[in-house]
Short mmCIF file of C-alpha atoms in Angstrom, two decimals:
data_model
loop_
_atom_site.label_atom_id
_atom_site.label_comp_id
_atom_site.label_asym_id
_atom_site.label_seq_id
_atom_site.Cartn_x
_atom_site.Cartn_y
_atom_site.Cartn_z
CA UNK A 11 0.00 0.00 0.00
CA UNK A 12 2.89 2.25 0.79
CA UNK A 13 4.33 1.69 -2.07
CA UNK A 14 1.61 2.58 -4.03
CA UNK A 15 1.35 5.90 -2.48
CA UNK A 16 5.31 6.72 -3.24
CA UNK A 17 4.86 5.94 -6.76
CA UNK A 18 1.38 7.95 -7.11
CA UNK A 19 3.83 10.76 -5.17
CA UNK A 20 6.23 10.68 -7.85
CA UNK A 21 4.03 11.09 -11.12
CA UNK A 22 1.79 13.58 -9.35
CA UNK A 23 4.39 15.39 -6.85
CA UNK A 24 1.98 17.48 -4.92
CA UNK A 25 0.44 17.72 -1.52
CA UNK A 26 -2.76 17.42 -0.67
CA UNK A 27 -2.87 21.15 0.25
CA UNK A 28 -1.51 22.19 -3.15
CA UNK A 29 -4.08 19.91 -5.20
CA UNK A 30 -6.51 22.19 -3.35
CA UNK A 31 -5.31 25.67 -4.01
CA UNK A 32 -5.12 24.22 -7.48
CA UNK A 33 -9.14 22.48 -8.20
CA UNK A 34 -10.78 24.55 -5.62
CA UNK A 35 -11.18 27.66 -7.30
CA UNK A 36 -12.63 25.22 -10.44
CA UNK A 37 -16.39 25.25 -8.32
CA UNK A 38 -16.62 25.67 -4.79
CA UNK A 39 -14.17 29.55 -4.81
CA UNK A 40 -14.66 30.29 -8.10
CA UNK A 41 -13.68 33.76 -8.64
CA UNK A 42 -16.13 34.68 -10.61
CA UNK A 43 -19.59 33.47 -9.58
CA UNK A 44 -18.94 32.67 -5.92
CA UNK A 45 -15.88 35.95 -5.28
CA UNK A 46 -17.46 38.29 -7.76
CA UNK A 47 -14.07 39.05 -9.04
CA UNK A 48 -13.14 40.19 -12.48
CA UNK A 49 -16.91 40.49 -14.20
CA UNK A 50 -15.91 43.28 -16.47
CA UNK A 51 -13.51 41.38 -19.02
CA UNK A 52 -15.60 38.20 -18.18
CA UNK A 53 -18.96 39.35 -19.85
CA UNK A 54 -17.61 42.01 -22.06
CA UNK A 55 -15.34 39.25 -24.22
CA UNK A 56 -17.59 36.48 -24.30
CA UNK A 57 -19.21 36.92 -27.29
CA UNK A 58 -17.20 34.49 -29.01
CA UNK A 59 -15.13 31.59 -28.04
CA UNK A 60 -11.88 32.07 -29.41
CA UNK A 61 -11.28 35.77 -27.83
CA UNK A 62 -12.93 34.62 -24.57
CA UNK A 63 -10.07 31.12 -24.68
CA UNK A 64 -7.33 34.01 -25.25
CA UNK A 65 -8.60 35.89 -22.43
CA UNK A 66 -8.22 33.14 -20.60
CA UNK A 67 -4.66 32.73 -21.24
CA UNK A 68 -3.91 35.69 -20.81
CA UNK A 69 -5.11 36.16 -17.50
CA UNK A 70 -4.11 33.08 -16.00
CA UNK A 71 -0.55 34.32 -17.23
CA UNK A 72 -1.11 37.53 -15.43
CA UNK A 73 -2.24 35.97 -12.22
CA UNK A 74 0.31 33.20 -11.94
CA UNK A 75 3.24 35.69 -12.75
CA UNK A 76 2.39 38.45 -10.65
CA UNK A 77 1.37 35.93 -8.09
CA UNK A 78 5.04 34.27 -7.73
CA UNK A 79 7.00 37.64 -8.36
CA UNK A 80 4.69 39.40 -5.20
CA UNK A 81 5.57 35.65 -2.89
CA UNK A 82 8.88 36.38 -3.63
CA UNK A 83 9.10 39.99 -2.81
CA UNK A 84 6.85 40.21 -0.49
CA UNK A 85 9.01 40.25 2.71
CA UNK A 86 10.62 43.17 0.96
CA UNK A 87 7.87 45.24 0.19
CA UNK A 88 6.75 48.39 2.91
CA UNK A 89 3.10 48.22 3.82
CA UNK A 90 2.57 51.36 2.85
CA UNK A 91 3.61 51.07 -0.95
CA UNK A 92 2.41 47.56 -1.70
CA UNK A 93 -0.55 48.70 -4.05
CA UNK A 94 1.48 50.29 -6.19
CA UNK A 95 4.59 48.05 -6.29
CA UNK A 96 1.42 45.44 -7.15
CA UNK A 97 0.12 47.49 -9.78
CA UNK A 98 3.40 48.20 -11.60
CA UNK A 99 4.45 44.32 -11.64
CA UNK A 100 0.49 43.42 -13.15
CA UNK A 101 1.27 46.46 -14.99
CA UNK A 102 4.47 44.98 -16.66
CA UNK A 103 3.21 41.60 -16.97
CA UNK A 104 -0.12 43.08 -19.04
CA UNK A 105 2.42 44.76 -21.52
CA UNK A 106 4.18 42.14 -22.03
CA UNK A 107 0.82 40.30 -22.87
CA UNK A 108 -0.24 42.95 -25.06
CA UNK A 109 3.12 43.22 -27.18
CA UNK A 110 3.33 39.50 -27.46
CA UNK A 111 -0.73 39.65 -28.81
CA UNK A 112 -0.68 42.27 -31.45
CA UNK A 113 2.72 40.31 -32.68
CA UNK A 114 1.33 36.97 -33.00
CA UNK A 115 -1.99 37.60 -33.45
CA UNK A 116 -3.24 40.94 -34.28
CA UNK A 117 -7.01 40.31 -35.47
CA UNK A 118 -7.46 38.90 -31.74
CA UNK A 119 -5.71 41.42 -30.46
CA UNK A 120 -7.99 44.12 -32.48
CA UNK A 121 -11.33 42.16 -31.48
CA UNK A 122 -9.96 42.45 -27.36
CA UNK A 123 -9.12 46.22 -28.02
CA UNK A 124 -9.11 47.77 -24.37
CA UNK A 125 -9.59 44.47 -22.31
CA UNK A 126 -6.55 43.06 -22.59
CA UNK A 127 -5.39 46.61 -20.82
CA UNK A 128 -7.86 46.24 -18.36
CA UNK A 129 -6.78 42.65 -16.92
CA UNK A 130 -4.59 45.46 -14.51
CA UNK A 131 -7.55 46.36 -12.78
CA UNK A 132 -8.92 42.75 -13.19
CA UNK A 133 -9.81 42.54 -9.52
CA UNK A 134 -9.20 38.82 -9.20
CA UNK A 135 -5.50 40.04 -10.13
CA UNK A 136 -5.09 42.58 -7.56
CA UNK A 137 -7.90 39.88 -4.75
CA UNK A 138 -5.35 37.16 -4.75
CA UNK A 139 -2.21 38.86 -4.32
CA UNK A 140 -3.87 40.20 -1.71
CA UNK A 141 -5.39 37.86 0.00
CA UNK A 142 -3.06 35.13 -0.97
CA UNK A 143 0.44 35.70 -2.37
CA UNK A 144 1.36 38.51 0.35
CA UNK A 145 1.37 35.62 2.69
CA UNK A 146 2.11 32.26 1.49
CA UNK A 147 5.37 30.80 -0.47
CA UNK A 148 5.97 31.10 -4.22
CA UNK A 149 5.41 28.13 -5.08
CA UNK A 150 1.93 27.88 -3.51
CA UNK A 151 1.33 30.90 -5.05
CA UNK A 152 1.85 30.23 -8.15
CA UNK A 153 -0.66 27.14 -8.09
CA UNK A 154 -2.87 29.46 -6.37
CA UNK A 155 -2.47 32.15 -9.09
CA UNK A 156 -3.02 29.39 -12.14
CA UNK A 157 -6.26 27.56 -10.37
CA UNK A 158 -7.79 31.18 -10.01
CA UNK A 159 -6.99 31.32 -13.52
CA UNK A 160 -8.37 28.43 -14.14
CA UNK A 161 -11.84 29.40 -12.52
CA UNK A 162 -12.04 32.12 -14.40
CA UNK A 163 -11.27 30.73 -17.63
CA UNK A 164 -13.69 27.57 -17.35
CA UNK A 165 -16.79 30.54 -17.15
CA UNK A 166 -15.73 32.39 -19.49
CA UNK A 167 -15.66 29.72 -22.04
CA UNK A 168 -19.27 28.36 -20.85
CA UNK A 169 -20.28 31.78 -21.31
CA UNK A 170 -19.18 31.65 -24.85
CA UNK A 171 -19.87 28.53 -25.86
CA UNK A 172 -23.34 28.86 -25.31
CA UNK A 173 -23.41 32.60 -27.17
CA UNK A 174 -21.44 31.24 -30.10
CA UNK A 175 -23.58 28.45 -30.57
CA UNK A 176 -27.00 29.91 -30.19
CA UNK A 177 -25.94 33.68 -31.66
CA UNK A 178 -23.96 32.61 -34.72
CA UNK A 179 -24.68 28.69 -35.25
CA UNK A 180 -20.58 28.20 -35.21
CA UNK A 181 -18.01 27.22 -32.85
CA UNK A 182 -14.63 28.44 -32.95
CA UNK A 183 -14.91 30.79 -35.43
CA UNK A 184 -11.87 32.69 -36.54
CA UNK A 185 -9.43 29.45 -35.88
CA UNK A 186 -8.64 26.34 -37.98
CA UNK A 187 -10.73 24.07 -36.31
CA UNK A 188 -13.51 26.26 -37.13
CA UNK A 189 -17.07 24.42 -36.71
CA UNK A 190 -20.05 25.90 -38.62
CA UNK A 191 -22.90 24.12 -36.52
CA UNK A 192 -26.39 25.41 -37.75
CA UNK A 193 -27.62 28.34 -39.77
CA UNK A 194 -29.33 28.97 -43.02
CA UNK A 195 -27.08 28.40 -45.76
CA UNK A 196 -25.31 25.13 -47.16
CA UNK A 197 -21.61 25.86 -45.16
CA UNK A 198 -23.12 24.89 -42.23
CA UNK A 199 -23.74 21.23 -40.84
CA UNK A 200 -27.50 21.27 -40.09
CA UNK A 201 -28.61 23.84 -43.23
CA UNK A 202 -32.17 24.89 -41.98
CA UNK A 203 -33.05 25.71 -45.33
CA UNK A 204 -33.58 22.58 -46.49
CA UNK A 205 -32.85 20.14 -43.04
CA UNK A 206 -36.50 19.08 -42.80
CA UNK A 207 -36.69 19.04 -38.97
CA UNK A 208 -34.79 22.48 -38.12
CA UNK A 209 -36.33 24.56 -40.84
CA UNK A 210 -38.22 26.40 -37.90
CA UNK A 211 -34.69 27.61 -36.37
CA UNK A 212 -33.37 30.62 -36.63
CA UNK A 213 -30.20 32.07 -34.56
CA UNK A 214 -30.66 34.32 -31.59
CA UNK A 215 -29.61 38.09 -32.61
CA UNK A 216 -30.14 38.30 -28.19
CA UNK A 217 -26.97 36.15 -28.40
CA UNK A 218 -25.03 38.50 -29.27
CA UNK A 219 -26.05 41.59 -27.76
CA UNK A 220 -24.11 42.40 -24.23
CA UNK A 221 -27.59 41.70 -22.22
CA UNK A 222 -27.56 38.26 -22.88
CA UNK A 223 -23.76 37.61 -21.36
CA UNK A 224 -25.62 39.17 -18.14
CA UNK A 225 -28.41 36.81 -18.43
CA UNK A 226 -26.49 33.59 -19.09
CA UNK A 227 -24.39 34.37 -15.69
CA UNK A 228 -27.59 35.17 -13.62
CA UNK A 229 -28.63 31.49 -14.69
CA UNK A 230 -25.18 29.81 -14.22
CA UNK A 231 -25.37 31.28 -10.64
CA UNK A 232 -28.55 29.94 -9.88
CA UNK A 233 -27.34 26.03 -10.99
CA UNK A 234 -24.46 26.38 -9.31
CA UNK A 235 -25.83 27.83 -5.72
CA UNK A 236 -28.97 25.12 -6.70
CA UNK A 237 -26.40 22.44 -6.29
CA UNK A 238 -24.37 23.86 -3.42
CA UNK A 239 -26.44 25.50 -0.57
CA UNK A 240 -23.60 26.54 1.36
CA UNK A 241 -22.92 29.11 -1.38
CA UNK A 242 -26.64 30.54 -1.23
CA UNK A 243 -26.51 34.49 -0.14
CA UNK A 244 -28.79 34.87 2.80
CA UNK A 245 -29.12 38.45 3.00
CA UNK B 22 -20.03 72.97 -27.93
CA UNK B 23 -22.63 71.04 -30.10
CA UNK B 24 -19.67 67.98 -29.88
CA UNK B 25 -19.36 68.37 -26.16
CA UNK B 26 -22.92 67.74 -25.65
CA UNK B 27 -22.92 65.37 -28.28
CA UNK B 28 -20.23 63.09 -26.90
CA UNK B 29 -21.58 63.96 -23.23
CA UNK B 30 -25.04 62.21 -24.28
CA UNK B 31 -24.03 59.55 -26.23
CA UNK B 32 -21.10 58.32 -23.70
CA UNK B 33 -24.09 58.38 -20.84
CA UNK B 34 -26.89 56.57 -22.51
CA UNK B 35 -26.23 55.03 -25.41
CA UNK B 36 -22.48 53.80 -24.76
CA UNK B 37 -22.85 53.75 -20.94
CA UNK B 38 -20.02 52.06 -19.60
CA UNK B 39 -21.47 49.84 -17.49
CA UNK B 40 -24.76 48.22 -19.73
CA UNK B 41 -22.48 47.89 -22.40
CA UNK B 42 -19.55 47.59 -21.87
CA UNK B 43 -19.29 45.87 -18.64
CA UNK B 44 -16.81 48.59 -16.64
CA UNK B 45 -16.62 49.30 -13.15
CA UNK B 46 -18.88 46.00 -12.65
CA UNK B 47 -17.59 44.66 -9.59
CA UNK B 48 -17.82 48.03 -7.70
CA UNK B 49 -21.24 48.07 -9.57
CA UNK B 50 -22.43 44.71 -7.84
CA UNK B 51 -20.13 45.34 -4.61
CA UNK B 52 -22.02 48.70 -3.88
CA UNK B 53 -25.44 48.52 -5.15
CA UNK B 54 -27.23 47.46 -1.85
CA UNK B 55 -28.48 50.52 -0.79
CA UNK B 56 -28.97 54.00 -2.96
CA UNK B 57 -27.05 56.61 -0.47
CA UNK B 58 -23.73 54.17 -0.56
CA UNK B 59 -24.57 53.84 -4.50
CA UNK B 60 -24.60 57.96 -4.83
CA UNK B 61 -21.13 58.28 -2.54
CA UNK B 62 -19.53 55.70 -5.33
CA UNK B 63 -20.88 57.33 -8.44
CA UNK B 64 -20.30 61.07 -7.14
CA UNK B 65 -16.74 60.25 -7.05
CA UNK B 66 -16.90 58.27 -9.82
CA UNK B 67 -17.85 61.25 -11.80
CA UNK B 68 -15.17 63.67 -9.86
CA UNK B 69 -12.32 61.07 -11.17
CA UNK B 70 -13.07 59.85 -14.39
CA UNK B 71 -13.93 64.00 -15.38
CA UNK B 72 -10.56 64.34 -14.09
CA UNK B 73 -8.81 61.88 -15.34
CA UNK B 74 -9.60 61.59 -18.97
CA UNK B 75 -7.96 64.83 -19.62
CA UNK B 76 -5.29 64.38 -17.90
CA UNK B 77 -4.37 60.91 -19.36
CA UNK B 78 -5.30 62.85 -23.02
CA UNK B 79 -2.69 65.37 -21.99
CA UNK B 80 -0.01 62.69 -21.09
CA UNK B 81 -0.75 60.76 -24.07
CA UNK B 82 -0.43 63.53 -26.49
CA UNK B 83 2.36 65.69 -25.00
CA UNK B 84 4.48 63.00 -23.14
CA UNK B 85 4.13 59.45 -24.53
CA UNK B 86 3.32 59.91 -28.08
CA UNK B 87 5.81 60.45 -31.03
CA UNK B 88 5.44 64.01 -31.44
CA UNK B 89 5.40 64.86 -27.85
CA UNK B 90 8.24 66.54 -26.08
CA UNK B 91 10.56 63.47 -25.67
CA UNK B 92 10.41 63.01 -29.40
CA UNK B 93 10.18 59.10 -28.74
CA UNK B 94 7.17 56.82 -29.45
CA UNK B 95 6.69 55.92 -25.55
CA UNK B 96 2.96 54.26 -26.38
CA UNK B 97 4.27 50.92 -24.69
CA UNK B 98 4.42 52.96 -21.40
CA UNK B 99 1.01 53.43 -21.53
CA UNK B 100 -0.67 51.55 -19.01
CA UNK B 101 2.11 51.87 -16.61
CA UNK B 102 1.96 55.25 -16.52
CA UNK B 103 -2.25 55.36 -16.68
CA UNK B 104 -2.19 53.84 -13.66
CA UNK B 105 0.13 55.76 -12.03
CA UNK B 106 -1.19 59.25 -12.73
CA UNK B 107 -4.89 57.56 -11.58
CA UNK B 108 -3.83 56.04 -8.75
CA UNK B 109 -1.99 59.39 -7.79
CA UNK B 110 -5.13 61.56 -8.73
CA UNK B 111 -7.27 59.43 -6.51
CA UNK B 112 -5.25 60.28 -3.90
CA UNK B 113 -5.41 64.16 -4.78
CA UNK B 114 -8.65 64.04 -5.16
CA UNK B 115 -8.70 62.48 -1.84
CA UNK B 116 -6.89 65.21 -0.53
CA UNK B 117 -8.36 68.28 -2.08
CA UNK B 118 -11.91 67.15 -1.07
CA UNK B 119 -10.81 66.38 2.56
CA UNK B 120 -9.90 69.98 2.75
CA UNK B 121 -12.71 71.31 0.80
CA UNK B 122 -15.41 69.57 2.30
CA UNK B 123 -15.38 67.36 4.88
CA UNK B 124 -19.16 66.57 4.78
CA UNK B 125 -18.52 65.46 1.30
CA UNK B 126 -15.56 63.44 2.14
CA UNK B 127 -17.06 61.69 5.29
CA UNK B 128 -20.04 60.64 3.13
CA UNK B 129 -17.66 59.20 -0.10
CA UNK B 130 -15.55 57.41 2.63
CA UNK B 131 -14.07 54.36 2.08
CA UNK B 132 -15.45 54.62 -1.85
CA UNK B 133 -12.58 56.91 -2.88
CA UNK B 134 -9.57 54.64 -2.52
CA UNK B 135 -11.45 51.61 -4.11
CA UNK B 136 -11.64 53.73 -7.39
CA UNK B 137 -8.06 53.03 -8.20
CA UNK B 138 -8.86 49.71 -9.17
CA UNK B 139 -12.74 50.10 -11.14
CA UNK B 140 -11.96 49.15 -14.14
CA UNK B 141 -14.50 51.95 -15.67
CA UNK B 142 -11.22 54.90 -14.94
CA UNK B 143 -8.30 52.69 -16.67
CA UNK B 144 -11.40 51.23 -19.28
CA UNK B 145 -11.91 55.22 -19.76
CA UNK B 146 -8.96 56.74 -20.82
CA UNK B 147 -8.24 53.69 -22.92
CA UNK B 148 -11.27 53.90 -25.02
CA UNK B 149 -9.99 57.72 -25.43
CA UNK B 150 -7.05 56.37 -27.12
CA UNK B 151 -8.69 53.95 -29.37
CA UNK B 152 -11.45 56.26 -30.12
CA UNK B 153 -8.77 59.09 -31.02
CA UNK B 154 -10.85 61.89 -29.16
CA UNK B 155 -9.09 65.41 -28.50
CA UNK B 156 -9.06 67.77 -25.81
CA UNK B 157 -12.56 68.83 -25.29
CA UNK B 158 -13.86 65.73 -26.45
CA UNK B 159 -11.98 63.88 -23.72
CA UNK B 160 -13.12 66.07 -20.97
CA UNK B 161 -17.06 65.61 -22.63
CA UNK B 162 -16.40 61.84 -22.17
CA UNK B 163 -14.85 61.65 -19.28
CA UNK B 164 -17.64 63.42 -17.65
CA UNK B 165 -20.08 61.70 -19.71
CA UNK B 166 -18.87 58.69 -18.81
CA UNK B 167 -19.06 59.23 -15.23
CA UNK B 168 -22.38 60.69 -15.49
CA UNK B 169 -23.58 57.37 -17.20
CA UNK B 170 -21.74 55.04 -14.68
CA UNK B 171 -23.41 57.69 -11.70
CA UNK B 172 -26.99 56.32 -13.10
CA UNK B 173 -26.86 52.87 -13.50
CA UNK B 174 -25.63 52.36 -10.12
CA UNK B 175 -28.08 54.60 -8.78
CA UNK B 176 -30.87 52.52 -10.70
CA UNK B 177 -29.47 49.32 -10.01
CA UNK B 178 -29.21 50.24 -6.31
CA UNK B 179 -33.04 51.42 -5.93
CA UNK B 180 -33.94 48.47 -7.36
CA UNK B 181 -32.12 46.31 -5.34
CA UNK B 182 -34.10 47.89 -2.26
CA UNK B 183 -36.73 46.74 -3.52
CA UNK B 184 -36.06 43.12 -4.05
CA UNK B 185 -35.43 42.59 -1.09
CA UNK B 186 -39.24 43.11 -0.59
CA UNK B 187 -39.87 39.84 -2.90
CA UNK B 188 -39.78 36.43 -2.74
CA UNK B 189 -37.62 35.28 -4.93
CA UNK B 190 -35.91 31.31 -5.36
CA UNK B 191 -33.23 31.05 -2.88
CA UNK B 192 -30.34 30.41 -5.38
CA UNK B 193 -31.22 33.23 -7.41
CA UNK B 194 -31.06 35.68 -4.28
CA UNK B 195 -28.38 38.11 -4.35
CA UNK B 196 -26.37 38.50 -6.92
CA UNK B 197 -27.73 36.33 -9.75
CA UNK B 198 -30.95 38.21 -9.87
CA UNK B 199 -28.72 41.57 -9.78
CA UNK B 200 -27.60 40.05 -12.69
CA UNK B 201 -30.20 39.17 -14.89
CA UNK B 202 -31.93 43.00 -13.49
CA UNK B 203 -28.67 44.25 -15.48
CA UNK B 204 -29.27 42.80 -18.26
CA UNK B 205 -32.79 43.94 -18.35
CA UNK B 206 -31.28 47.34 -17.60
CA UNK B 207 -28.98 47.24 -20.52
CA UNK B 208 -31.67 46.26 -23.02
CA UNK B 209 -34.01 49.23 -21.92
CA UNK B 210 -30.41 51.34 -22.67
CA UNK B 211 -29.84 49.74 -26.04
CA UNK B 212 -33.45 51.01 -26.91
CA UNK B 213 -31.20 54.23 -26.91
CA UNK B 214 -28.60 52.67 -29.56
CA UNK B 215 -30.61 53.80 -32.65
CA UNK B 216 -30.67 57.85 -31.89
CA UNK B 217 -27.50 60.13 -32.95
CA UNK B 218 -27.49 62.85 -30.58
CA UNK B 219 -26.38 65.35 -32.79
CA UNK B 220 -29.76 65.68 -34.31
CA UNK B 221 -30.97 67.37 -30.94
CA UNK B 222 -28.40 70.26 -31.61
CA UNK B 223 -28.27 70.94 -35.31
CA UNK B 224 -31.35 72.47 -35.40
CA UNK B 225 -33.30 70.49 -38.40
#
């Protein structure tokens, strides 16, 4: 049995602790829905998958860099001037995200226009070093930063996915594995023009519009406090 | 003038920065509970974004960009510095309304500080710059802005009070129906999308 658990140890060298810090922030401390961290960029980007996935990068970048530079400094930092020694590293790390963007990938970067600036007053940024890497170990902190990342990323791309599908009829759109789902000419897999059982669909112009990002994260709130109480706001 | 109050309307209803374009939302959810905390927030929303606009135009144009002063394209400085001069002009602000008035300053409170980190300032003075506004088009926004922001939280916020009246599921409680109440919010604003202000001032 002991043996087991060293070999398990090896391929998966992490604590019990750190597994945490790295899954919890998936559902039970997500940022978004259960912190109410970072809604701007998180509703504003969503309107189709592949900038929302970017975003996602991106941030999780952010987070997990700024987190491990601010563990290591942070015995070195005055009380006093911490905000803005935080700000100038997320500051840094955001430019360096940007510059690296409109290189590689400048129609993304175009489509994103000011919220891949604004991921340096992304609160969940600014929340976790914070609350977290002020006063734990890099190394935690980094796991921290990528899991909050994570959490963030994983609604975003819910978010999209279902205003992709339902807006435009594709997935994807804009990469190579570009999936035209439904929609009313012969490109797309289901062609309601002449598919006899969807010629009643249409897509959802809603979709699209900013309102319906707002509605789709009322409802995943509601599933998720549905199926954990302990989350439900009493007030 | 006709431009000032033409980019003053449009930035407050039709583009309002928080029903479409999502800034300043956490503040937005944070502080909507009840409407005399919602007014201390937007006041000095409005104080900091009308100041900081123009300033952040004025360091763009004279400072960063390629015909500036420093001769030097400085544009990847951008958001450091943005930051910088609003994080330091929250703290002026701070300072010249303590002196000022202190009744004002005792009822913004803890709201002042926070506003370093709404996204709605930084989201501001960025749209400036991609928008290519000038002087007194900045300041129009930046007020206009503000203005906009002021309202929906004020909105929001009664509305909230009043929810708290109804019986609503228990999972929804909170924040999910603040949300959904947004986004009922922004479609009444995007009823607003269609009209071009300038047709109230050219005198047809």
């Amino acid at each position: 049995m002991a043996e087991v658990k060293e070999s398990k140890k090896a391929l998966f060298p992490m604590t019990k602790k750190e597994r945490k810090l790295l899954f919890d922030p998936l559902n039970d401390n997500n940022p978004v829905t259960v912190q109410v961290l970072g809604i701007c960029s998180a509703l504003a980007v969503t309107s189709m998958l592949l900038p929302s996935i970017v975003m996602a990068i991106a941030v999780t970048f952010v987070i997990a860099f700024s987190n491990l530079t601010i563990s290591l400094l942070r015995n070195y930092i005055p009380k006093q001037v911490r905000m803005i020694v935080q700000l100038v590293v997320i500051a840094f790390l955001v430019t360096i995200v940007e510059l690296t963007l409109k290189a590689y990938s400048y129609p993304v970067y175009k489509q994103l226009s000011v919220f891949i600036g604004l991921i340096i007053t992304n609160c969940i940024v600014m929340g976790r070093l914070e609350a977290f890497a002020m006063a734990n170990k890099p190394w935690q902190s980094f796991l921290d930063g990528i899991g909050n990342g994570l959490g963030y990323g994983i609604i975003l791309v819910i978010i999209s996915f279902i205003r992709e599908l339902f807006g435009r009829g594709t997935l994807l759109s804009g990469t190579p594995l570009e999936m035209k789902i439904i929609g009313a000419s012969s490109d797309f897999w289901i062609d309601t023009t002449t598919n006899p059982y969807f010629g009643w669909y249409v897509n959802n112009n809603l979709m699209v519009l900013p309102a319906a990002a707002l509605f789709i994260m009322g409802l995943i709130i509601w599933y998720q406090r549905s199926k954990t109480p302990k989350l439900i706001d009493i007030s | 003038m006709e431009d000032f109050l033409n980019i003053f309307i449009r930035s407050a209803f039709v583009e309002n920065l928080v029903l479409s374009y999502f800034l300043g939302m956490c503040s937005y959810l944070a502080v909507s509970k009840s409407v005399k905390t919602a007014m201390g927030l937007g006041l000095a929303v409005i104080f900091v974004l009308g100041i900081t606009v123009p300033i952040n135009w004025l360091i763009n144009h004279y400072i960063l960009s390629e015909g500036g002063l420093l001769g030097m394209d400085l544009t990847f400085l951008r958001f450091i510095l943005f930051i910088a001069v609003i994080a330091s002009m929250v703290q002026l602000v701070e300072m010249v309304i303590e002196k000022i008035s202190p009744a004002l300053y005792n009822s913004l409170g803890i709201f002042l500080p926070l506003i370093t980190v709404n996204c709605a300032i930084l989201g501001a003075s960025l749209f400036m710059i991609s928008r290519e506004y000038n002087f007194t088009e900045s300041v129009a926004f930046g007020l206009g802005g503000g203005f906009g922001w002021f309202l929906a939280i004020i909105a929001i916020a009664a509305i909230r009070e009043k929810l708290k009246y109804s019986n609503i599921p228990a999972p929804l409680r909170g924040l999910g129906i603040a949300f959904i109440i947004t986004g009922l919010m922004g479609m009444a604003f995007m009823g607003l999308m269609g009209i071009d202000p300038a047709i109230f001032f050219s005198g047809k």
